[in-house]
XYZ file of C-alpha atoms in Angstrom:
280
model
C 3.373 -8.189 6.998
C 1.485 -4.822 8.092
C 4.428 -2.562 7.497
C 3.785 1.531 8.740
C 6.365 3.584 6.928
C 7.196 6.700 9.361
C 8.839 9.022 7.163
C 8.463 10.286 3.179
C 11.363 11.075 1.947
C 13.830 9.921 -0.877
C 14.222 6.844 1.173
C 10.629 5.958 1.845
C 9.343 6.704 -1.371
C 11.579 4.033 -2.838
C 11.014 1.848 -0.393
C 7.585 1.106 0.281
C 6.453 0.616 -3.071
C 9.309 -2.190 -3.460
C 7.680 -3.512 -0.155
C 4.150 -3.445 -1.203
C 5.319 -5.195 -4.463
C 6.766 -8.230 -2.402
C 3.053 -8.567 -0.827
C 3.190 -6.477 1.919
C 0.542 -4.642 3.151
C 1.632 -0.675 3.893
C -1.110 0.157 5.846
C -0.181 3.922 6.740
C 2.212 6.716 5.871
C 3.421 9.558 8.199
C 5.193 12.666 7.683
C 5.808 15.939 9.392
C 4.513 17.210 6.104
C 0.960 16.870 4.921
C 2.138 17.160 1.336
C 4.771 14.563 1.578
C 2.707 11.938 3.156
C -0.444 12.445 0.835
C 1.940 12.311 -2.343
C 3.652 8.691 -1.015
C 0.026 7.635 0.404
C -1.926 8.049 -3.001
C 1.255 6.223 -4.549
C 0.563 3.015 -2.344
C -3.365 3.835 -1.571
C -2.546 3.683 1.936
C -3.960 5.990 4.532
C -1.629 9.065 5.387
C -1.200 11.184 8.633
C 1.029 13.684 9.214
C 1.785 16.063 12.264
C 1.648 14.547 15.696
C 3.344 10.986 15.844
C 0.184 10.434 18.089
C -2.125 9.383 14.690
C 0.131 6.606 13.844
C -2.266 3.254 13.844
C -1.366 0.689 16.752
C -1.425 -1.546 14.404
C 1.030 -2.709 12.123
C 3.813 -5.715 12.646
C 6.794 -3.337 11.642
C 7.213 0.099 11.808
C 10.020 1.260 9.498
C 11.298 4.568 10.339
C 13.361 6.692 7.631
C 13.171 10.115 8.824
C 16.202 13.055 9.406
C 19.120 11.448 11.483
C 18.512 14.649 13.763
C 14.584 13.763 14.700
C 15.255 9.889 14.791
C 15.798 9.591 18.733
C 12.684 11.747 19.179
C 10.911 9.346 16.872
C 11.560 6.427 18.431
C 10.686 7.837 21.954
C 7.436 9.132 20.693
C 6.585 5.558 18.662
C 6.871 3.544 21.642
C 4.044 4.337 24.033
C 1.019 2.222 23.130
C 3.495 0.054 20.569
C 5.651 -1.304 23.132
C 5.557 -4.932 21.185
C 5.908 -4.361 17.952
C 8.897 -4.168 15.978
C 10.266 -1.344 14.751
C 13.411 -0.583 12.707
C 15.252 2.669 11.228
C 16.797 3.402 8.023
C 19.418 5.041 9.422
C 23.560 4.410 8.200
C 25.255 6.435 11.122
C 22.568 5.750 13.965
C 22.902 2.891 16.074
C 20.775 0.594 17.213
C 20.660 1.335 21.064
C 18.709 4.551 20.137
C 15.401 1.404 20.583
C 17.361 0.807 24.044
C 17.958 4.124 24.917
C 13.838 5.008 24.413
C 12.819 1.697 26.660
C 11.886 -0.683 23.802
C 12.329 -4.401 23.507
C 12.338 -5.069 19.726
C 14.552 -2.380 17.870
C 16.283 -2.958 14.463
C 18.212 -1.697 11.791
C 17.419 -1.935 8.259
C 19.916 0.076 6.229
C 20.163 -0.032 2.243
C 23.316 0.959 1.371
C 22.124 3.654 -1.833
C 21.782 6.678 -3.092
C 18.135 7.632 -3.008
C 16.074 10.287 -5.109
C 12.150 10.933 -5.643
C 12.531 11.203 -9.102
C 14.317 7.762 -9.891
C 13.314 4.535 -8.800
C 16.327 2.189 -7.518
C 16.273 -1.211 -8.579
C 17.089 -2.877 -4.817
C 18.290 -6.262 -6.885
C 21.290 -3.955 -6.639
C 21.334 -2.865 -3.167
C 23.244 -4.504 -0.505
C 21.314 -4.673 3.201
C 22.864 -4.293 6.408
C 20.894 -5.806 9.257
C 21.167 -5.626 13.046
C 18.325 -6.040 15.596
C 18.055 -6.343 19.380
C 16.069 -9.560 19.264
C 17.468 -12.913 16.895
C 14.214 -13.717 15.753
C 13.825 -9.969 14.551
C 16.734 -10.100 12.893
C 15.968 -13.012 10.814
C 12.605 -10.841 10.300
C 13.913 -8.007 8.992
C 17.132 -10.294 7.178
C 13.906 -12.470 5.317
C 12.394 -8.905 4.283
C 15.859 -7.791 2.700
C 15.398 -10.885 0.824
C 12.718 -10.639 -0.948
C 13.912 -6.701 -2.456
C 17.153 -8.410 -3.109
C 17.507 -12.682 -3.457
C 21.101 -12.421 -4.185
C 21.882 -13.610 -0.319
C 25.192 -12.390 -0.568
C 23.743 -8.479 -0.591
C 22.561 -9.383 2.712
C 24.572 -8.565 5.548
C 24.413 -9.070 9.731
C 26.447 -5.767 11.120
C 26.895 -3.918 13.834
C 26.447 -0.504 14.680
C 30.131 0.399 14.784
C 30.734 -1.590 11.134
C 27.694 0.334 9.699
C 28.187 3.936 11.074
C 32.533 2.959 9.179
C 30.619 1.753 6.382
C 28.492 4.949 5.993
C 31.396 7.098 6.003
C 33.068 5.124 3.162
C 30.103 5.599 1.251
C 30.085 9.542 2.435
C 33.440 9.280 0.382
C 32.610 7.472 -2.408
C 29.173 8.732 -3.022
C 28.180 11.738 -1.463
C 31.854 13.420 -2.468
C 32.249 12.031 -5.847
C 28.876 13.881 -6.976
C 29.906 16.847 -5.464
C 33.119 16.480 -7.746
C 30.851 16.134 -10.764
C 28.687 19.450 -9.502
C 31.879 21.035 -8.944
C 32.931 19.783 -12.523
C 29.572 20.977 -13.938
C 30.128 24.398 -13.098
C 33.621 23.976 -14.987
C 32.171 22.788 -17.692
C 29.834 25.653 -17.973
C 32.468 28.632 -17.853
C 33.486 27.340 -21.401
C 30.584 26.806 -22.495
C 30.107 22.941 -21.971
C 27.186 20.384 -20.643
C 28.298 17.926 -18.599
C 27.004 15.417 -20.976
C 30.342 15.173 -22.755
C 32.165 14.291 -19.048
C 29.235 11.061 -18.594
C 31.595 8.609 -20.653
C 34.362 9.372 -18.721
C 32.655 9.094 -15.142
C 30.914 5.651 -16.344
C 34.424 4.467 -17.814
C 35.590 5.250 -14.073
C 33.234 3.201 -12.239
C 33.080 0.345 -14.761
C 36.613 -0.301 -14.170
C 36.419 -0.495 -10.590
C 34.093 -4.100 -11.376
C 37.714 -5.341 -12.322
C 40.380 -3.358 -10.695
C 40.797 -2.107 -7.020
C 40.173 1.770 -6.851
C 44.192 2.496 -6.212
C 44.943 0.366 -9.018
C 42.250 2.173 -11.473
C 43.824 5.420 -10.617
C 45.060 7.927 -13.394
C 45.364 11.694 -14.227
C 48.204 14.275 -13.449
C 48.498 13.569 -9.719
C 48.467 9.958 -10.372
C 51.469 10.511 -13.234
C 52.599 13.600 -10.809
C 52.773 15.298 -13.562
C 54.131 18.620 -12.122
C 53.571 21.036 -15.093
C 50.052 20.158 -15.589
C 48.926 20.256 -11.927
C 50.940 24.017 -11.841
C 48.612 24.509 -14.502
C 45.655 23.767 -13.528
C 46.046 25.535 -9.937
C 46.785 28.863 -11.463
C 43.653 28.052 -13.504
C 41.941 28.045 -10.254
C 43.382 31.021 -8.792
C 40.143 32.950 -9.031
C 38.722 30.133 -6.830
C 40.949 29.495 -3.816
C 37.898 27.144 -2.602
C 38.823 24.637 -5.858
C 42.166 25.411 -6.120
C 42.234 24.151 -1.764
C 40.239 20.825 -2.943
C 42.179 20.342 -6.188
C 45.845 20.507 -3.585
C 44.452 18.312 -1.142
C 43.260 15.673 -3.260
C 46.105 16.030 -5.904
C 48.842 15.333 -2.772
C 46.543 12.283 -1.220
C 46.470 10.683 -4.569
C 50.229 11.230 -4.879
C 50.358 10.145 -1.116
C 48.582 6.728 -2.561
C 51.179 6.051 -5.836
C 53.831 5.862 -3.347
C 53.062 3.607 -0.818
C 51.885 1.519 -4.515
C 55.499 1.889 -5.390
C 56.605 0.318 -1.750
C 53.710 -2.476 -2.331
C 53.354 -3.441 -5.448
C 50.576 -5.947 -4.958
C 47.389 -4.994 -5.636
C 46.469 -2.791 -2.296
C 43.188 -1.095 -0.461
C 44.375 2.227 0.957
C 44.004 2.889 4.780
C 45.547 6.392 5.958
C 49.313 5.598 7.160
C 48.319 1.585 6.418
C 48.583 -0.487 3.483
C 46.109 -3.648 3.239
C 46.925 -6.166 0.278
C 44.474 -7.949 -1.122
């Protein structure tokens, strides 16, 4: 397939090259930045434009889009004139699909890899799950057949919806895009007594290796989880100096308490839903 990659960023640049080693051709790389696209371009030795979304080759049988949430409607509105059949499909975990609609074209998509993505480490996509949606059925089997071949465990491959995705992508705001910001926030911790945050990595992998055999509210532990009153006093006077910590430290410390009682109600083995309990 003659894939275009419209976009490179953390997502593209981890993308494409996992493409082009399945045996697809990426015949062209565009960013708003020159320097972005030549640095993914030499990568693949593809051609690279950049600037006006008017340079973009007529070309290719997919054009994947993984640009800013913010530009992506533009994008799409821009792409179609002069590619009015070919298939195109974004990146994106909160956009939906009728953004193709919305811009007057036929064969939209939506290839999402649920991940965290940086330049500076490669992700092995084996370990990715895929959530697919297109406009067209044949297009969806397209773009379900290319999630495939980055990841042959068919049970990382998913048919959703954009209402299922854009829940999904909020879950993983939570346990993603929050938990690293705990670490950060633990990091700077750490470093008013004169710690790296190398010593906390044991505990943070012991965390999520135990959630490969125990639900998260069942993995739970710590002073909230014990409600250990004396140790949480503790710690929030430690934060006095920063009523921004001290705020997250309360609000999480009284949601986790919020969890060990419904567990107390339900003592089954339970998923947490806000004023809902779900067994499992």
């Amino acid at each position: 397939m003659r894939i275009a990659i419209i976009g490179a960023g953390r997502v593209a640049t981890n993308l494409a090259p996992a493409l082009q080693r399945c045996g697809h051709e990426v015949v062209e790389v565009w960013s708003k930045s020159r320097i972005a696209a030549v640095a993914l371009a030499e990568q693949l030795g593809c051609r690279y434009m950049w600037g006006s979304l008017d340079v973009i080759t007529c070309e290719a049988d997919l054009y994947l889009i993984a640009v800013k949430d913010t530009v992506l409607a533009d994008v799409i509105r821009q792409l179609h004139s002069g590619r009015e059949q070919a298939l195109m499909a974004h990146t994106a975990g909160s956009m939906p699909l009728s953004l193709f609609a919305d811009a007057g074209h036929e064969r939209g998509g939506v290839f999402y890899p649920m991940q965290t993505f940086s330049k500076e480490r490669a992700v092995d996509f084996s370990r990715v799950h895929f959530f697919i949606e297109a406009s067209q059925r044949s297009d969806e089997r397209c773009l379900m057949d290319l999630a495939t071949e980055l990841n042959a465990n068919a049970d990382f491959v998913h048919r959703s919806t954009s209402s299922s995705r854009r829940q999904l992508h909020l879950a993983a705001v939570f346990a993603c895009n929050f938990v690293n910001h705990c670490c950060t926030l633990a990091d700077g911790l750490l470093a008013d007594a004169g710690l790296d945050f190398s010593v906390m990595q044991p505990l943070v992998e012991e965390t999520v290796d135990k959630l490969h055999q125990l639900p998260p509210a069942e993995a739970q532990t710590g002073p909230a989880a014990r409600r250990d009153e004396n140790v949480m006093g503790l710690q929030r006077a430690m934060l006095s100096n920063r009523p921004d910590l001290q705020r997250i430290y309360t609000l999480l410390s009284s949601s986790i308490m919020n969890v060990e009682r419904m567990k107390e109600t339900h003592p089954q083995p339970l998923s947490y839903k806000e004023g809902n309990i779900t067994t499992i």
